[in-house]
């Protein structure tokens, strides 16, 4: 039994990490544009005491590499051809919300922004790749945060609906796979970027992230659940042939108890719920779960809700569950869990032997992807779509101008082997998208040095480079895997 016949093979990027052109053709800044890496505790925001509000204040000493990205905005044709050259039958990217509604609250969309995505989507289709489109990959327009407080403000639901209707109508019959909010379950750890929430009148005027209140976060959570349900409903009304899925970082599903101490077993389970299922449950089962309501009760942070919207959530659950998986973690009740773009970080797992190179050191756990797929399928009984998995390496061209990257090939092969095991277990897996098939700016650290691509991009942390693209050796291996629909991996 091999991979399913219509398996979706491809790769994924995000507008804010590759497009560049951050203020071109009418686009205004979004939240990632003011950060050098979303893991930064110090975004480019300053409190204006006269106006009593936050405003953008970029730091002239910092390099905001995402402002130019890899210039995908102007080079997407060449890049998509390279992707098609590997045999991709689909390609994931996001629409930058701020290209369509620059401030987020306009009545009319920006035609120039739409024109860019018209061409981009058309090119994917011409090259035989299904577009998989994320509606917001950490890309809330900045104005919505500084003016309205972001997603904790109920009016964002209407702004979102306007945006979603615009793109659903425009790309009807062209885009079959939509994803709502990228890794939105990171919002409790990263309310500003993943949750798009900013407290408007903070206690600590020097700390826009740390001063976000629990109340605002949970109100943002509820409003996003409503917005997700609206997205599903609108898609059914506008384009019956398209499907809406959620997108969660699901490395956290593989949070293993450090040992069989019952406190660790339950603690690991609870950590998974509070890092992952707390969004998965309303998105897929239509219910705000009891363990979330308990937090609201005990911390006095219950959001304002209404019965009609709760019914909307109930009746409009997603058609599939998409997720990223990079690594696993362990839970030990004496140690707190931290996290970054790869997932949660707990005590080192002595059973894992590899990790990605320093300074990132992400543990490598291919068996974890089988575990995650099984857990998610057992809980939600929905088709599962792996829309991010990959390894970041610090790479340079060798003397012959080439890059040999056996670590990347090994990483993919091993993960796909366990994806296949999950398929044998009976899990419905729609496809596998490698994260970063072309080098892009890192989400977590904002650097170029952390390269995921099968295609190298000549750009460096100091902003220099020709932007020339070069094929790495792993390109040919991934091509072979796709050409044989994964059979080449099963021959071993
Ligand atoms: C995910 C994000 C991506 C991506 C990836 C790798 O969290 O959805 O945007 O970049 O992680 O993370 P990083 O770029 O920090 O290595």
Coordinates of C-alpha atoms and ligand atoms in Angstrom, one line a residue:
X1 CA 0.0 0.0 0.0
X2 CA 1.6 3.2 -1.1
X3 CA 0.8 6.9 -0.8
X4 CA -2.7 7.8 -1.9
X5 CA -3.1 8.4 -5.7
X6 CA -4.1 12.0 -5.4
X7 CA -1.6 12.8 -2.7
X8 CA -0.8 16.6 -2.7
X9 CA 3.0 17.0 -3.0
X10 CA 4.6 20.4 -2.7
X11 CA 6.0 23.1 -0.5
X12 CA 4.9 26.1 1.5
X13 CA 6.0 29.7 2.0
X14 CA 4.4 32.8 3.4
X15 CA 4.0 36.3 1.8
X16 CA 5.7 38.1 4.7
X17 CA 8.8 35.9 4.5
X18 CA 9.3 35.9 0.7
X19 CA 7.5 38.6 -1.2
X20 CA 9.4 41.7 0.0
X21 CA 8.0 44.8 -1.7
X22 CA 6.6 45.6 1.8
X23 CA 5.2 49.0 0.8
X24 CA 4.8 48.5 -2.9
X25 CA 1.5 49.0 -4.9
X26 CA -0.4 50.4 -2.0
X27 CA 0.5 47.9 0.7
X28 CA 0.7 49.2 4.2
X29 CA 2.7 47.5 7.0
X30 CA 1.5 44.4 8.7
X31 CA 2.5 43.1 12.1
X32 CA 5.5 41.1 10.9
X33 CA 6.9 44.1 9.1
X34 CA 7.8 45.8 12.4
X35 CA 9.6 42.8 13.8
X36 CA 13.0 41.2 13.2
X37 CA 11.7 37.7 13.8
X38 CA 8.4 37.0 15.5
X39 CA 10.3 35.6 18.5
X40 CA 11.6 39.1 19.2
X41 CA 10.4 40.6 22.5
X42 CA 11.0 44.0 21.1
X43 CA 8.8 45.0 18.2
X44 CA 9.1 48.3 16.4
X45 CA 6.3 50.0 18.4
X46 CA 6.6 53.1 20.6
X47 CA 4.0 54.5 23.0
X48 CA 2.9 58.0 21.9
X49 CA 1.9 59.8 25.1
X50 CA 0.3 62.7 23.4
X51 CA -1.9 60.6 21.2
X52 CA -2.2 57.9 23.9
X53 CA -1.6 55.1 21.5
X54 CA 1.1 52.8 20.1
X55 CA 2.7 53.8 16.8
X56 CA 5.2 52.2 14.5
X57 CA 8.9 53.1 15.3
X58 CA 11.4 51.0 13.4
X59 CA 14.8 50.7 14.9
X60 CA 17.4 52.1 12.5
X61 CA 20.1 49.7 13.9
X62 CA 18.1 46.6 12.9
X63 CA 17.9 44.8 9.5
X64 CA 14.3 44.1 8.6
X65 CA 15.2 41.5 5.9
X66 CA 11.5 40.7 5.3
X67 CA 11.0 44.1 3.8
X68 CA 12.8 42.9 0.7
X69 CA 12.4 39.2 1.4
X70 CA 13.7 37.2 -1.5
X71 CA 11.9 39.5 -3.8
X72 CA 9.3 36.9 -4.7
X73 CA 7.0 39.7 -5.5
X74 CA 9.0 40.4 -8.7
X75 CA 10.5 36.9 -9.2
X76 CA 7.6 34.6 -8.5
X77 CA 7.5 33.3 -12.1
X78 CA 11.1 32.0 -12.0
X79 CA 10.5 30.6 -8.5
X80 CA 7.3 28.8 -9.4
X81 CA 8.9 27.3 -12.4
X82 CA 11.6 25.9 -10.2
X83 CA 8.9 24.4 -7.9
X84 CA 7.1 22.9 -10.9
X85 CA 10.4 21.5 -12.0
X86 CA 10.3 19.2 -8.9
X87 CA 6.9 18.0 -9.9
X88 CA 4.9 19.9 -7.3
X89 CA 1.2 19.4 -7.8
X90 CA 0.5 22.1 -5.2
X91 CA 2.1 25.2 -3.7
X92 CA 1.2 27.0 -0.5
X93 CA 1.6 30.7 0.1
X94 CA -0.4 33.4 1.8
X95 CA -2.2 36.4 0.5
X96 CA -0.9 39.4 2.5
X97 CA -4.1 40.8 3.9
X98 CA -2.5 44.3 3.8
X99 CA -2.0 44.2 0.0
X100 CA -5.8 43.8 -0.4
X101 CA -7.0 46.1 2.4
X102 CA -3.8 48.0 3.4
X103 CA -5.1 49.3 6.7
X104 CA -7.6 46.5 7.1
X105 CA -10.6 48.8 7.6
X106 CA -11.1 50.3 4.1
X107 CA -14.5 49.9 2.3
X108 CA -12.9 49.0 -1.0
X109 CA -10.0 46.7 -1.8
X110 CA -6.8 47.7 -3.4
X111 CA -6.9 46.6 -7.1
X112 CA -3.1 46.6 -7.4
X113 CA -2.8 44.1 -4.6
X114 CA -5.5 41.9 -6.2
X115 CA -3.8 42.2 -9.6
X116 CA -0.6 40.7 -8.1
X117 CA -2.4 37.6 -6.7
X118 CA -4.4 37.2 -10.0
X119 CA -1.1 36.7 -11.8
X120 CA 0.4 34.6 -9.0
X121 CA -2.5 32.2 -8.8
X122 CA -2.8 32.0 -12.6
X123 CA 0.9 31.1 -12.9
X124 CA 0.5 28.3 -10.3
X125 CA -2.5 26.9 -12.3
X126 CA -0.7 27.1 -15.6
X127 CA 2.2 25.2 -14.1
X128 CA -0.1 22.5 -12.8
X129 CA 0.0 23.4 -9.1
X130 CA -3.1 23.7 -7.0
X131 CA -2.8 26.9 -5.0
X132 CA -3.1 26.3 -1.2
X133 CA -3.7 29.8 0.2
X134 CA -3.4 30.9 3.8
X135 CA -5.6 33.9 4.5
X136 CA -3.4 35.2 7.2
X137 CA 0.1 34.0 7.9
X138 CA 0.9 36.3 10.9
X139 CA -0.2 39.1 8.6
X140 CA -2.7 41.3 10.5
X141 CA -2.5 44.8 9.1
X142 CA -0.6 46.9 11.7
X143 CA -3.3 49.6 11.7
X144 CA -5.9 47.2 13.0
X145 CA -3.7 46.6 16.0
X146 CA -2.7 50.1 16.8
X147 CA -6.1 51.6 16.1
X148 CA -8.5 48.9 17.3
X149 CA -6.4 46.6 19.5
X150 CA -6.5 43.8 16.9
X151 CA -8.5 40.7 17.4
X152 CA -9.8 41.5 20.9
X153 CA -12.0 44.0 19.1
X154 CA -15.2 42.5 17.8
X155 CA -15.1 44.9 14.7
X156 CA -12.2 42.9 13.3
X157 CA -14.7 40.1 12.4
X158 CA -16.4 42.5 9.9
X159 CA -13.1 43.7 8.5
X160 CA -12.0 40.0 8.1
X161 CA -15.3 39.1 6.4
X162 CA -14.9 41.9 3.9
X163 CA -11.4 40.7 3.0
X164 CA -12.5 37.0 2.8
X165 CA -15.5 37.7 0.6
X166 CA -13.3 39.8 -1.7
X167 CA -10.8 37.0 -2.2
X168 CA -13.3 34.2 -2.3
X169 CA -15.2 35.9 -5.0
X170 CA -12.1 36.8 -6.9
X171 CA -10.5 33.4 -6.8
X172 CA -13.7 31.3 -7.1
X173 CA -13.1 28.2 -9.2
X174 CA -9.3 28.8 -9.0
X175 CA -8.4 28.2 -5.3
X176 CA -9.7 24.9 -3.9
X177 CA -7.8 24.9 -0.6
X178 CA -8.0 27.8 1.8
X179 CA -6.4 27.9 5.3
X180 CA -7.6 30.5 7.8
X181 CA -5.0 31.6 10.4
X182 CA -1.5 30.3 10.3
X183 CA -0.4 28.6 13.6
X184 CA -3.0 30.7 15.5
X185 CA -2.7 28.4 18.5
X186 CA 0.6 30.2 19.2
X187 CA -1.5 33.2 20.3
X188 CA -1.2 32.7 24.1
X189 CA 2.6 32.7 23.8
X190 CA 2.8 35.3 21.1
X191 CA -0.4 37.4 21.3
X192 CA 0.9 40.2 19.0
X193 CA 1.8 38.2 16.0
X194 CA 0.0 34.9 16.1
X195 CA -3.1 36.3 17.8
X196 CA -3.0 39.8 16.3
X197 CA -3.9 41.3 19.8
X198 CA -2.4 44.5 21.3
X199 CA -3.7 46.0 24.5
X200 CA -4.6 49.6 23.7
X201 CA -4.1 51.1 27.1
X202 CA -1.4 49.0 28.6
X203 CA 0.0 49.1 32.1
X204 CA 3.6 48.9 30.9
X205 CA 4.0 51.4 28.1
X206 CA 7.5 49.9 27.3
X207 CA 6.3 46.4 26.7
X208 CA 3.6 46.0 24.0
X209 CA 3.8 42.2 24.1
X210 CA 4.2 41.5 27.9
X211 CA 1.5 44.0 28.8
X212 CA -1.2 42.2 26.7
X213 CA -3.9 41.3 29.2
X214 CA -5.4 37.8 29.6
X215 CA -8.8 39.2 29.0
X216 CA -7.7 40.7 25.7
X217 CA -6.1 37.4 24.7
X218 CA -9.2 35.3 25.4
X219 CA -11.5 37.9 23.7
X220 CA -9.2 37.6 20.7
X221 CA -9.4 33.8 20.9
X222 CA -13.2 33.9 20.9
X223 CA -13.4 36.5 18.0
X224 CA -11.0 34.4 15.9
X225 CA -13.2 31.3 16.5
X226 CA -16.1 33.4 15.2
X227 CA -14.1 34.6 12.2
X228 CA -13.0 31.1 11.4
X229 CA -16.6 29.9 11.4
X230 CA -17.6 32.9 9.2
X231 CA -14.9 31.9 6.8
X232 CA -16.3 28.4 6.5
X233 CA -19.8 29.7 6.0
X234 CA -18.8 32.2 3.4
X235 CA -16.8 29.7 1.4
X236 CA -19.8 27.3 1.3
X237 CA -21.9 30.2 0.0
X238 CA -19.5 31.6 -2.5
X239 CA -17.6 28.6 -3.9
X240 CA -19.0 25.2 -3.1
X241 CA -16.0 23.5 -4.6
X242 CA -13.5 25.1 -2.4
X243 CA -12.7 23.9 1.1
X244 CA -11.6 25.7 4.3
X245 CA -9.1 24.2 6.7
X246 CA -7.6 25.4 9.9
X247 CA -3.8 25.6 10.3
X248 CA -2.3 24.9 13.7
X249 CA 1.3 24.3 14.8
X250 CA 1.0 20.7 15.9
X251 CA 4.5 19.9 17.1
X252 CA 2.9 20.5 20.5
X253 CA 0.7 17.5 20.0
X254 CA 3.9 15.4 20.4
X255 CA 4.4 16.6 24.0
X256 CA 5.5 13.4 25.6
X257 CA 5.4 12.8 29.4
X258 CA 9.0 12.8 30.5
X259 CA 8.3 9.6 32.4
X260 CA 5.3 7.6 33.8
X261 CA 4.8 9.9 36.8
X262 CA 1.0 10.4 36.6
X263 CA 1.6 14.2 37.1
X264 CA 3.7 14.1 33.9
X265 CA 1.2 12.0 32.0
X266 CA -1.7 14.3 32.7
X267 CA 0.5 17.4 32.5
X268 CA 1.7 16.4 29.1
X269 CA -1.9 15.9 28.0
X270 CA -3.0 19.2 29.4
X271 CA -0.1 21.0 27.8
X272 CA -1.2 19.6 24.4
X273 CA -4.8 20.7 25.1
X274 CA -3.8 24.2 26.1
X275 CA -1.3 24.5 23.2
X276 CA -3.2 22.9 20.5
X277 CA -6.7 21.4 21.0
X278 CA -8.0 24.6 22.6
X279 CA -8.3 25.9 19.0
X280 CA -8.7 22.6 17.3
X281 CA -11.8 21.8 19.3
X282 CA -13.8 24.9 18.4
X283 CA -12.6 24.8 14.8
X284 CA -13.2 21.1 14.2
X285 CA -15.8 20.1 16.8
X286 CA -17.6 23.4 17.1
X287 CA -17.3 23.6 20.8
X288 CA -15.4 25.8 23.2
X289 CA -14.0 23.1 25.5
X290 CA -14.6 22.8 29.2
X291 CA -10.9 23.0 30.1
X292 CA -10.8 26.5 28.4
X293 CA -13.9 27.6 30.4
X294 CA -12.2 26.5 33.6
X295 CA -9.3 28.8 32.8
X296 CA -11.8 31.7 32.2
X297 CA -13.5 31.0 35.5
X298 CA -10.4 30.6 37.6
X299 CA -8.6 33.6 36.1
X300 CA -11.6 35.9 35.6
X301 CA -11.1 36.3 31.9
X302 CA -14.2 35.1 30.3
X303 CA -14.8 36.9 26.9
X304 CA -18.0 38.4 25.8
X305 CA -19.9 35.9 23.7
X306 CA -23.3 35.6 22.2
X307 CA -25.6 32.7 21.5
X308 CA -25.9 33.4 17.8
X309 CA -22.1 33.3 17.3
X310 CA -21.7 30.2 19.4
X311 CA -24.3 28.5 17.1
X312 CA -22.3 29.8 14.1
X313 CA -19.1 28.1 15.5
X314 CA -21.1 24.9 16.1
X315 CA -22.5 24.8 12.6
X316 CA -19.4 25.8 10.6
X317 CA -16.5 23.6 11.3
X318 CA -13.6 23.2 9.0
X319 CA -13.4 20.5 6.2
X320 CA -9.8 19.5 7.0
X321 CA -7.1 20.1 9.5
X322 CA -3.8 21.4 8.3
X323 CA -0.7 21.7 10.5
X324 CA 3.0 22.2 10.8
X325 CA 5.2 19.6 12.5
X326 CA 8.9 20.2 13.2
X327 CA 9.8 18.4 16.4
X328 CA 8.5 16.9 19.7
X329 CA 9.0 18.0 23.3
X330 CA 8.8 16.5 26.8
X331 CA 6.8 17.6 29.8
X332 CA 8.2 17.3 33.2
X333 CA 6.1 19.0 35.9
X334 CA 9.1 20.4 37.7
X335 CA 10.2 22.3 34.6
X336 CA 8.3 24.9 32.7
X337 CA 7.7 24.7 28.9
X338 CA 8.9 27.5 26.7
X339 CA 8.6 27.6 22.9
X340 CA 9.5 29.1 19.5
X341 CA 8.4 28.7 15.9
X342 CA 9.3 25.0 16.0
X343 CA 7.0 24.2 18.9
X344 CA 7.3 23.7 22.6
X345 CA 10.6 23.3 24.4
X346 CA 10.8 21.1 27.5
X347 CA 13.5 18.9 29.1
X348 CA 15.8 17.2 26.6
X349 CA 14.5 13.9 25.3
X350 CA 17.2 11.3 25.9
X351 CA 15.8 8.9 23.3
X352 CA 16.2 11.3 20.4
X353 CA 19.6 11.2 18.8
X354 CA 19.7 14.1 16.4
X355 CA 18.9 17.8 16.2
X356 CA 19.3 20.6 13.7
X357 CA 22.6 22.5 13.8
X358 CA 23.4 25.2 16.3
X359 CA 22.3 27.8 17.2
X360 CA 18.8 26.5 16.5
X361 CA 19.2 22.9 17.7
X362 CA 15.7 21.7 17.0
X363 CA 15.4 18.0 18.1
X364 CA 14.6 15.7 15.2
X365 CA 11.8 13.2 15.8
X366 CA 10.4 11.6 12.6
X367 CA 8.3 9.1 14.7
X368 CA 6.6 12.0 16.2
X369 CA 4.8 12.9 13.0
X370 CA 3.1 9.4 13.0
X371 CA 2.1 10.1 16.6
X372 CA 0.7 13.5 15.8
X373 CA -1.2 12.3 12.7
X374 CA -2.8 9.4 14.7
X375 CA -3.8 11.6 17.7
X376 CA -5.3 14.3 15.5
X377 CA -7.2 11.8 13.3
X378 CA -8.6 9.9 16.3
X379 CA -9.8 13.2 17.9
X380 CA -11.2 15.0 14.8
X381 CA -11.8 12.3 12.1
X382 CA -11.0 14.9 9.5
X383 CA -8.6 14.7 6.5
X384 CA -5.2 15.9 7.7
X385 CA -2.9 18.0 5.6
X386 CA 0.8 18.4 6.6
X387 CA 1.5 21.9 5.3
X388 CA 4.9 22.5 7.0
X389 CA 7.8 20.2 7.9
X390 CA 11.4 20.9 7.2
X391 CA 14.9 21.6 8.5
X392 CA 16.8 24.8 8.6
X393 CA 20.5 24.7 7.9
X394 CA 23.3 27.2 7.6
X395 CA 24.6 26.6 4.1
X396 CA 27.1 28.1 1.7
X397 CA 28.0 27.3 -1.8
X398 CA 31.1 25.0 -2.1
X399 CA 34.0 25.7 -4.4
X400 CA 32.1 24.4 -7.4
X401 CA 29.2 26.7 -6.6
X402 CA 27.1 23.8 -5.4
X403 CA 25.3 22.8 -2.2
X404 CA 25.2 19.2 -1.0
X405 CA 22.6 18.8 1.7
X406 CA 22.2 15.2 2.8
X407 CA 20.8 16.2 6.2
X408 CA 17.8 17.7 4.5
X409 CA 17.2 14.6 2.3
X410 CA 17.5 12.4 5.4
X411 CA 15.1 14.6 7.4
X412 CA 12.4 14.4 4.6
X413 CA 12.8 10.7 3.9
X414 CA 12.5 9.8 7.6
X415 CA 9.5 11.9 8.2
X416 CA 7.8 10.7 5.1
X417 CA 8.4 7.1 6.2
X418 CA 6.4 7.8 9.3
X419 CA 3.8 9.7 7.4
X420 CA 3.4 6.5 5.4
X421 CA 3.1 4.4 8.6
X422 CA 0.3 6.7 9.7
X423 CA -1.4 6.1 6.3
X424 CA -1.1 2.4 7.0
X425 CA -2.6 3.0 10.4
X426 CA -5.7 4.3 8.6
X427 CA -5.1 8.0 8.9
X428 CA -6.5 10.1 6.0
X429 CA -3.5 12.2 4.9
X430 CA -4.2 14.6 2.1
X431 CA -0.7 15.7 1.4
X432 CA 2.8 16.8 2.4
X433 CA 4.2 20.3 1.9
X434 CA 7.8 20.9 2.7
X435 CA 8.4 24.2 4.5
X436 CA 10.5 26.6 2.7
X437 CA 11.2 24.8 -0.7
X438 CA 13.2 28.0 -1.5
X439 CA 15.3 29.9 1.1
X440 CA 13.2 32.6 2.7
X441 CA 13.6 34.9 5.7
X442 CA 13.2 33.0 9.0
X443 CA 9.9 33.6 10.8
X444 CA 11.3 33.1 14.3
X445 CA 14.6 35.0 14.0
X446 CA 14.2 37.2 10.9
X447 CA 17.5 36.0 9.4
X448 CA 18.5 34.5 6.0
X449 CA 21.1 32.2 7.4
X450 CA 18.6 29.6 8.5
X451 CA 17.9 28.0 5.1
X452 CA 15.2 25.5 4.4
X453 CA 15.2 25.5 0.6
X454 CA 15.8 23.0 -2.1
X455 CA 16.7 26.2 -3.9
X456 CA 19.4 28.5 -2.5
X457 CA 18.9 32.3 -2.6
X458 CA 22.0 34.5 -2.6
X459 CA 21.1 36.8 0.2
X460 CA 22.7 37.2 3.6
X461 CA 21.9 38.4 7.1
X462 CA 23.5 41.8 6.4
X463 CA 21.1 42.3 3.5
X464 CA 23.7 41.9 0.8
X465 CA 23.5 39.3 -2.0
X466 CA 22.5 39.1 -5.7
X467 CA 19.3 37.2 -5.0
X468 CA 20.4 34.7 -7.6
X469 CA 18.7 31.3 -7.2
X470 CA 20.7 28.0 -7.2
X471 CA 19.5 24.4 -7.0
X472 CA 20.7 22.3 -4.1
X473 CA 21.2 18.5 -4.4
X474 CA 18.1 17.8 -2.3
X475 CA 16.0 19.3 -5.1
X476 CA 16.6 16.2 -7.2
X477 CA 15.8 13.8 -4.4
X478 CA 12.5 15.5 -3.6
X479 CA 11.7 15.4 -7.3
X480 CA 12.3 11.7 -7.4
X481 CA 10.1 11.1 -4.3
X482 CA 7.3 13.1 -6.0
X483 CA 7.7 11.4 -9.4
X484 CA 7.3 8.0 -7.8
X485 CA 4.5 9.2 -5.5
X486 CA 6.7 8.2 -2.6
X487 CA 7.3 4.6 -3.8
X488 CA 11.0 5.2 -4.0
X489 CA 11.0 5.5 -0.2
X490 CA 9.2 2.3 0.3
X491 CA 11.6 0.2 -1.7
X492 CA 14.2 0.3 1.0
Ligands
LIG1 C1 6.4 28.1 11.3 C2 5.9 29.2 10.5 C3 6.7 29.5 9.3 C4 8.1 29.1 9.3 C5 8.5 27.9 10.1 C6 9.9 27.7 10.4 O1 6.2 28.4 12.7 O2 4.6 29.1 10.1 O3 6.4 30.8 8.9 O4 9.0 30.0 9.1 O5 7.8 27.9 11.3 O6 10.3 28.6 11.4 P1 11.6 29.5 11.4 O7 11.5 30.3 10.1 O8 11.6 30.3 12.6 O9 12.7 28.5 11.4

